[in-house]
Structures are given as structure tokens and as C-alpha cells.
């Protein structure tokens, strides 16, 4: 169990208390655990975590990259480079380095389990959390890439987007105390922990998945794409480019957007407005695509 014990934004001195408290809870429940306050964003810190686990338990069968810091309530333009770098170090580099430190042991024994932690902010975006959203979105791509690379070695990699109260919850400014207390009661971390444990099990049937978990429910997060609309292939697109803006390039039959004529979809004719005609056509395509998404959601 690793926790630096700093403030939720990563500031302040280290405190062994949080990690020690969780270890005591695990032991009281009949489990075995050891505490660590190593820096989970550094190469040395993540390697020391794997070495400690091997020394205490004989091997490492799975890792959970859950370390993070949180500084909500800042507009995109208010996030300075220092904060962005600190958040990147723990959320992105930390997850990368922890898995990297454990990977050779997994490939050596032909099995391994990895659980990464993303967020609704990374999946859907969240105002006032641009940096956090950026980094948590990256976790999704890393999860699916590692799942593909780990499959031949018996390594399964999944991610969880938890809905749960934590110390980070109290860092959100302007949230009334009664709301935080209700969240603590309705979305306890105990409702997410079993999902993480299941993803670490020997018989976990999935890899490369993102699961939303919390408030007594578990859901599979999907990435969708509509069939889309063909723009007529690369040759047609090239003809419609700025260097051939004087030519009209009709789409093939059936390739146009319903209700949108082929010439309207891709027309560079000065008589149709030239390049200026592309913008409204693109808007109509996007509107139609958005409608398709709404119909299938």
C-alpha cells in the first residue's frame, strides 16, 4: 500500500499516516499488507514498490496504479506549467512507470494483472479540470494499448472510472459539507474496491476494458463511432483542396448526406461560394452526425 500522505494537490510534507491506516484496516480484516511512502511518480520510487512487494510476498501478481493529485476549479488558462508538470508526473508518468517496473516480472512468469484508474473527467470532460481530464483520458489509451501488448504474455489490463468519495473529494471548492457527506454515504470506496479486486483475479475474463464503478453499480464504458459519410475518397478530397478550388467534385451516388446534395457536400466552384461553401457543408455533416449519435445513445 503506497501513499505519500501529502495534500490532495501534492503539496506539503510526507505523512506515513494514510498508508499505515489502510494497512491496519487490511490486517484487521485478516489480510496481509505493507506500507510505503515512496514517490510513485519516479522511476526509483516505482521500482522500490515492486521490490518491496517481492521481498514481502515473494512475487508480484498484479498492480493498481491509483496514485494521483487533484486541483479542481481552475479554468484552462489558470493552470500554470508547474501544476501541469506535477499532475503529469503522477497521473501519466506514475502509471507508466509502475506498470513498466512490474512488466518484466509479468512476462517472465507468463501472467499478470494491471488495473489503471481513469475518471469521468477523462471520459467525458469536466469544466475546471482541464489538466486532470487530459491525463485521465490518456489512461484509457494506455489501458487498451497495454492490453494488446500484454495479451501474448498472459497479462490482462483494464481500467476503472470510480465514482467514490475520497480525500480528493474534499478538495473541490464550493461544495456544501452536506453534499460531501451524502456522497460519502452513497458512494463509499468500498463499493469500488470489489470491482478492482475482481479485475486482479486469476480468472478475470476481460482485458482492455474500462468499467465505471460506484454507487452500487458497474457499467462497461464503450467508445462509439457512427457509420459516417464518405467524402469520395482521397482523389476526390484532393480535387476539392485549396489548389483545385475552381473545380467541382461530385460525390458518388449514395455517398452524400441525406438531404444534402453531392455538389453541396463538396463543391469548390466559385459559383457555389468556393471554399466558403465548405464551412456550412461541414456544419451540416456534423449536425447530421450528431443526430446519429443522439439516436444511438
Short mmCIF file of C-alpha atoms in Angstrom, two decimals:
data_model
loop_
_atom_site.label_atom_id
_atom_site.label_comp_id
_atom_site.label_asym_id
_atom_site.label_seq_id
_atom_site.Cartn_x
_atom_site.Cartn_y
_atom_site.Cartn_z
CA UNK A 1 0.00 0.00 0.00
CA UNK A 2 1.60 3.22 -1.19
CA UNK A 3 0.63 6.76 -0.23
CA UNK A 4 2.88 9.80 0.07
CA UNK A 5 0.47 11.31 2.54
CA UNK A 6 0.74 14.80 1.08
CA UNK A 7 -2.12 17.22 0.46
CA UNK A 8 -4.51 16.31 -2.36
CA UNK A 9 -2.72 18.73 -4.71
CA UNK A 10 0.63 17.10 -3.98
CA UNK A 11 1.93 19.86 -1.75
CA UNK A 12 3.21 19.58 1.81
CA UNK A 13 5.46 17.13 3.58
CA UNK A 14 5.05 13.36 3.52
CA UNK A 15 2.90 11.67 6.12
CA UNK A 16 3.03 7.92 6.65
CA UNK A 17 -0.35 8.01 8.39
CA UNK A 18 -2.72 7.40 5.44
CA UNK A 19 -0.80 4.36 4.14
CA UNK A 20 -0.38 2.95 7.64
CA UNK A 21 -4.10 3.35 8.34
CA UNK A 22 -5.09 1.35 5.25
CA UNK A 23 -2.55 -1.35 6.10
CA UNK A 24 -4.03 -1.69 9.57
CA UNK A 25 -7.53 -2.00 8.10
CA UNK A 26 -6.35 -4.75 5.76
CA UNK A 27 -4.64 -6.61 8.56
CA UNK A 28 -7.66 -6.24 10.83
CA UNK A 29 -9.76 -7.88 8.11
CA UNK A 30 -7.39 -10.84 8.00
CA UNK A 31 -5.24 -9.74 5.07
CA UNK A 32 -1.55 -9.04 4.70
CA UNK A 33 -0.15 -5.67 3.70
CA UNK A 34 2.89 -3.44 3.97
CA UNK A 35 3.02 0.37 3.83
CA UNK A 36 5.19 2.53 1.59
CA UNK A 37 5.67 6.27 1.18
CA UNK A 38 7.87 6.04 -1.91
CA UNK A 39 7.36 8.58 -4.69
CA UNK A 40 5.08 6.73 -7.10
CA UNK A 41 5.81 9.21 -9.89
CA UNK A 42 9.53 8.44 -10.13
CA UNK A 43 11.41 5.55 -11.71
CA UNK A 44 13.20 4.83 -8.45
CA UNK A 45 10.02 5.02 -6.41
CA UNK A 46 8.02 2.65 -8.59
CA UNK A 47 10.89 0.18 -8.76
CA UNK A 48 11.17 0.24 -4.98
CA UNK A 49 7.46 -0.56 -4.71
CA UNK A 50 7.83 -3.67 -6.85
CA UNK A 51 10.97 -4.72 -4.98
CA UNK A 52 9.22 -4.24 -1.64
CA UNK A 53 6.25 -6.35 -2.74
CA UNK A 54 8.53 -9.13 -3.96
CA UNK A 55 10.51 -9.06 -0.72
CA UNK A 56 7.37 -9.23 1.41
CA UNK A 57 5.22 -11.60 -0.64
CA UNK A 58 7.64 -13.45 -2.89
CA UNK A 59 6.23 -12.18 -6.19
CA UNK A 60 4.04 -9.57 -7.82
CA UNK A 61 0.87 -10.86 -9.48
CA UNK A 62 -0.84 -7.54 -10.15
CA UNK A 63 -0.57 -3.78 -9.75
CA UNK A 64 -3.11 -0.99 -9.29
CA UNK A 65 -1.97 2.46 -10.41
CA UNK A 66 -4.20 4.70 -8.32
CA UNK A 67 -1.84 7.48 -7.24
CA UNK A 68 -2.94 10.96 -8.17
CA UNK A 69 -3.25 14.59 -7.17
CA UNK A 70 -6.18 16.91 -7.76
CA UNK A 71 -6.53 20.66 -8.16
CA UNK A 72 -10.07 21.41 -9.38
CA UNK A 73 -11.78 24.70 -10.04
CA UNK A 74 -9.17 26.21 -12.38
CA UNK A 75 -10.00 27.38 -15.88
CA UNK A 76 -7.75 26.15 -18.68
CA UNK A 77 -5.86 29.48 -18.75
CA UNK A 78 -5.30 29.43 -14.97
CA UNK A 79 -3.32 26.18 -14.92
CA UNK A 80 0.37 27.06 -14.84
CA UNK A 81 3.17 24.92 -16.22
CA UNK A 82 4.32 23.88 -12.75
CA UNK A 83 0.95 22.40 -11.81
CA UNK A 84 0.58 20.72 -15.21
CA UNK A 85 4.00 19.11 -14.86
CA UNK A 86 3.27 17.89 -11.31
CA UNK A 87 -0.02 16.36 -12.38
CA UNK A 88 1.55 14.77 -15.45
CA UNK A 89 4.33 13.29 -13.33
CA UNK A 90 1.98 11.40 -11.03
CA UNK A 91 -1.00 10.60 -13.27
CA UNK A 92 0.78 9.76 -16.53
CA UNK A 93 4.40 9.00 -15.68
CA UNK A 94 3.45 7.35 -12.41
CA UNK A 95 1.08 4.87 -14.03
CA UNK A 96 3.53 4.26 -16.87
CA UNK A 97 6.49 3.68 -14.56
CA UNK A 98 4.68 1.43 -12.11
CA UNK A 99 3.49 -0.89 -14.88
CA UNK A 100 6.89 -0.70 -16.55
CA UNK A 101 8.59 -1.79 -13.32
CA UNK A 102 6.27 -4.79 -12.95
CA UNK A 103 6.11 -5.78 -16.63
CA UNK A 104 9.32 -7.89 -16.78
CA UNK A 105 8.13 -9.94 -13.82
CA UNK A 106 4.77 -10.49 -15.53
CA UNK A 107 6.29 -11.57 -18.83
CA UNK A 108 8.76 -13.78 -17.00
CA UNK A 109 6.05 -15.84 -15.34
CA UNK A 110 3.54 -15.67 -18.19
CA UNK A 111 0.80 -13.85 -16.33
CA UNK A 112 -0.05 -10.53 -14.72
CA UNK A 113 -2.91 -8.21 -13.87
CA UNK A 114 -2.95 -4.43 -14.22
CA UNK A 115 -5.69 -2.04 -13.13
CA UNK A 116 -5.34 1.60 -14.11
CA UNK A 117 -7.61 4.36 -12.84
CA UNK A 118 -9.28 6.84 -15.15
CA UNK A 119 -12.19 9.18 -14.42
CA UNK A 120 -15.45 10.52 -15.78
CA UNK A 121 -13.47 13.73 -16.35
CA UNK A 122 -11.20 11.84 -18.73
CA UNK A 123 -14.07 10.05 -20.45
CA UNK A 124 -16.44 12.97 -20.91
CA UNK A 125 -14.59 16.14 -19.89
CA UNK A 126 -15.27 18.35 -16.90
CA UNK A 127 -15.13 22.13 -16.66
CA UNK A 128 -12.48 23.36 -14.26
CA UNK A 129 -10.45 20.16 -14.64
CA UNK A 130 -8.65 20.51 -17.97
CA UNK A 131 -5.32 19.01 -16.85
CA UNK A 132 -6.97 16.21 -14.91
CA UNK A 133 -9.25 15.42 -17.87
CA UNK A 134 -6.31 15.38 -20.27
CA UNK A 135 -4.31 12.92 -18.18
CA UNK A 136 -7.19 10.63 -17.29
CA UNK A 137 -8.16 10.41 -20.95
CA UNK A 138 -4.62 9.26 -21.68
CA UNK A 139 -5.07 6.40 -19.21
CA UNK A 140 -7.79 4.95 -21.46
CA UNK A 141 -5.46 4.81 -24.45
CA UNK A 142 -2.67 3.33 -22.33
CA UNK A 143 -5.03 0.68 -20.97
CA UNK A 144 -6.06 -0.55 -24.39
CA UNK A 145 -2.53 -0.46 -25.78
CA UNK A 146 -1.07 -2.40 -22.87
CA UNK A 147 -3.92 -4.90 -23.13
CA UNK A 148 -2.96 -5.58 -26.74
CA UNK A 149 0.75 -5.83 -25.98
CA UNK A 150 0.24 -7.92 -22.87
CA UNK A 151 -2.18 -10.47 -24.31
CA UNK A 152 0.53 -12.78 -25.74
CA UNK A 153 2.14 -12.89 -22.29
CA UNK A 154 -0.98 -13.68 -20.29
CA UNK A 155 -1.20 -10.11 -18.98
CA UNK A 156 -4.64 -8.54 -18.67
CA UNK A 157 -5.01 -4.80 -18.38
CA UNK A 158 -8.20 -2.93 -17.53
CA UNK A 159 -9.22 0.45 -16.17
CA UNK A 160 -11.77 1.63 -13.64
CA UNK A 161 -13.52 5.00 -13.61
CA UNK A 162 -14.57 5.18 -9.95
CA UNK A 163 -17.46 7.14 -8.51
CA UNK A 164 -16.47 7.28 -4.88
CA UNK A 165 -15.74 9.57 -2.00
CA UNK A 166 -12.07 10.04 -1.14
CA UNK A 167 -9.76 12.61 0.37
CA UNK A 168 -9.71 14.27 -3.05
CA UNK A 169 -13.46 14.87 -2.82
CA UNK A 170 -12.92 17.42 -0.08
CA UNK A 171 -10.59 19.42 -2.35
CA UNK A 172 -13.44 20.60 -4.58
CA UNK A 173 -14.12 24.20 -3.64
CA UNK A 174 -17.64 25.46 -3.15
CA UNK A 175 -19.25 22.08 -2.46
CA UNK A 176 -21.50 22.28 0.63
CA UNK A 177 -20.50 19.99 3.50
CA UNK A 178 -23.86 18.22 3.40
CA UNK A 179 -23.26 17.27 -0.25
CA UNK A 180 -19.86 15.81 0.58
CA UNK A 181 -21.35 13.88 3.47
CA UNK A 182 -24.10 12.48 1.28
CA UNK A 183 -21.50 11.42 -1.28
CA UNK A 184 -19.53 9.73 1.47
CA UNK A 185 -22.62 7.75 2.43
CA UNK A 186 -23.93 6.96 -1.06
CA UNK A 187 -20.63 6.45 -2.89
CA UNK A 188 -18.19 4.86 -0.46
CA UNK A 189 -14.89 3.48 -1.80
CA UNK A 190 -15.99 0.08 -0.50
CA UNK A 191 -18.38 -0.08 -3.47
CA UNK A 192 -15.48 0.22 -5.94
CA UNK A 193 -12.87 -1.97 -4.25
CA UNK A 194 -14.58 -5.28 -5.17
CA UNK A 195 -14.50 -4.34 -8.85
CA UNK A 196 -10.78 -3.66 -8.66
CA UNK A 197 -10.25 -6.94 -6.82
CA UNK A 198 -12.21 -8.83 -9.48
CA UNK A 199 -10.04 -7.35 -12.22
CA UNK A 200 -6.96 -8.64 -10.38
CA UNK A 201 -8.30 -12.19 -10.11
CA UNK A 202 -6.74 -15.14 -11.92
CA UNK A 203 -9.95 -15.82 -13.83
CA UNK A 204 -10.76 -12.26 -14.92
CA UNK A 205 -12.38 -12.76 -18.35
CA UNK A 206 -11.74 -9.33 -19.87
CA UNK A 207 -8.83 -7.17 -20.94
CA UNK A 208 -8.69 -3.72 -22.47
CA UNK A 209 -11.97 -2.71 -20.84
CA UNK A 210 -12.94 0.46 -18.99
CA UNK A 211 -15.51 -0.03 -16.23
CA UNK A 212 -17.46 2.69 -14.47
CA UNK A 213 -17.97 1.63 -10.86
CA UNK A 214 -19.63 3.17 -7.84
CA UNK A 215 -22.90 3.83 -6.07
CA UNK A 216 -23.74 0.14 -6.22
CA UNK A 217 -23.40 -0.30 -9.99
CA UNK A 218 -20.83 -1.35 -12.55
CA UNK A 219 -21.04 -0.39 -16.21
CA UNK A 220 -18.92 -1.04 -19.26
CA UNK A 221 -17.71 2.16 -20.93
CA UNK A 222 -17.87 1.99 -24.72
CA UNK A 223 -16.33 4.15 -27.42
CA UNK A 224 -18.74 4.56 -30.31
CA UNK A 225 -18.46 5.69 -33.89
CA UNK A 226 -21.28 6.16 -36.38
CA UNK A 227 -21.04 4.70 -39.93
CA UNK A 228 -20.23 8.21 -41.11
CA UNK A 229 -20.42 9.61 -44.63
CA UNK A 230 -17.86 9.16 -47.39
CA UNK A 231 -16.30 12.24 -48.91
CA UNK A 232 -15.48 10.35 -52.09
CA UNK A 233 -12.00 9.02 -51.35
CA UNK A 234 -8.60 10.66 -51.37
CA UNK A 235 -8.70 11.60 -55.05
CA UNK A 236 -11.95 13.49 -54.60
CA UNK A 237 -10.68 15.16 -51.44
CA UNK A 238 -7.51 16.25 -53.24
CA UNK A 239 -9.53 17.77 -56.06
CA UNK A 240 -11.54 19.71 -53.52
CA UNK A 241 -8.38 21.06 -51.89
CA UNK A 242 -7.31 24.70 -51.97
CA UNK A 243 -5.05 24.13 -55.02
CA UNK A 244 -8.04 22.97 -57.09
CA UNK A 245 -10.71 25.20 -55.59
CA UNK A 246 -12.00 26.11 -59.03
CA UNK A 247 -13.23 22.60 -59.78
CA UNK A 248 -16.39 20.89 -58.67
CA UNK A 249 -16.01 17.34 -57.33
CA UNK A 250 -19.32 15.49 -57.01
CA UNK A 251 -19.61 12.59 -54.63
CA UNK A 252 -20.55 9.17 -55.89
CA UNK A 253 -24.15 8.11 -55.68
CA UNK A 254 -25.16 7.15 -52.17
CA UNK A 255 -22.15 8.82 -50.59
CA UNK A 256 -23.83 12.08 -49.78
CA UNK A 257 -25.55 13.05 -46.57
CA UNK A 258 -29.34 12.57 -46.74
CA UNK A 259 -30.89 15.87 -47.68
CA UNK A 260 -27.52 17.25 -48.78
CA UNK A 261 -26.74 17.23 -52.48
CA UNK A 262 -23.40 15.89 -53.66
CA UNK A 263 -22.37 19.24 -55.06
CA UNK A 264 -23.28 20.95 -51.83
CA UNK A 265 -21.22 18.46 -49.85
CA UNK A 266 -18.00 19.02 -51.78
CA UNK A 267 -18.08 21.98 -54.08
CA UNK A 268 -15.21 24.27 -54.88
CA UNK A 269 -16.97 26.10 -57.67
CA UNK A 270 -16.75 29.89 -57.39
CA UNK A 271 -20.39 29.89 -58.39
CA UNK A 272 -21.18 27.94 -55.20
CA UNK A 273 -19.04 30.12 -52.96
CA UNK A 274 -15.71 28.31 -53.32
CA UNK A 275 -14.05 27.48 -50.04
CA UNK A 276 -16.68 29.47 -48.21
CA UNK A 277 -19.15 26.75 -49.14
CA UNK A 278 -17.19 24.08 -47.29
CA UNK A 279 -17.91 25.51 -43.87
CA UNK A 280 -21.73 25.33 -44.00
CA UNK A 281 -21.48 21.92 -45.67
CA UNK A 282 -19.21 20.70 -42.88
CA UNK A 283 -21.61 22.10 -40.30
CA UNK A 284 -24.50 20.21 -41.87
CA UNK A 285 -22.46 16.99 -41.94
CA UNK A 286 -21.53 17.44 -38.29
CA UNK A 287 -25.11 18.19 -37.36
CA UNK A 288 -26.28 15.04 -39.12
CA UNK A 289 -23.56 13.00 -37.40
CA UNK A 290 -24.52 14.49 -34.05
CA UNK A 291 -28.12 13.49 -34.71
CA UNK A 292 -26.98 9.92 -35.42
CA UNK A 293 -25.09 9.85 -32.14
CA UNK A 294 -28.13 11.11 -30.26
CA UNK A 295 -30.33 8.47 -31.89
CA UNK A 296 -28.00 5.61 -30.94
CA UNK A 297 -27.11 6.72 -27.42
#
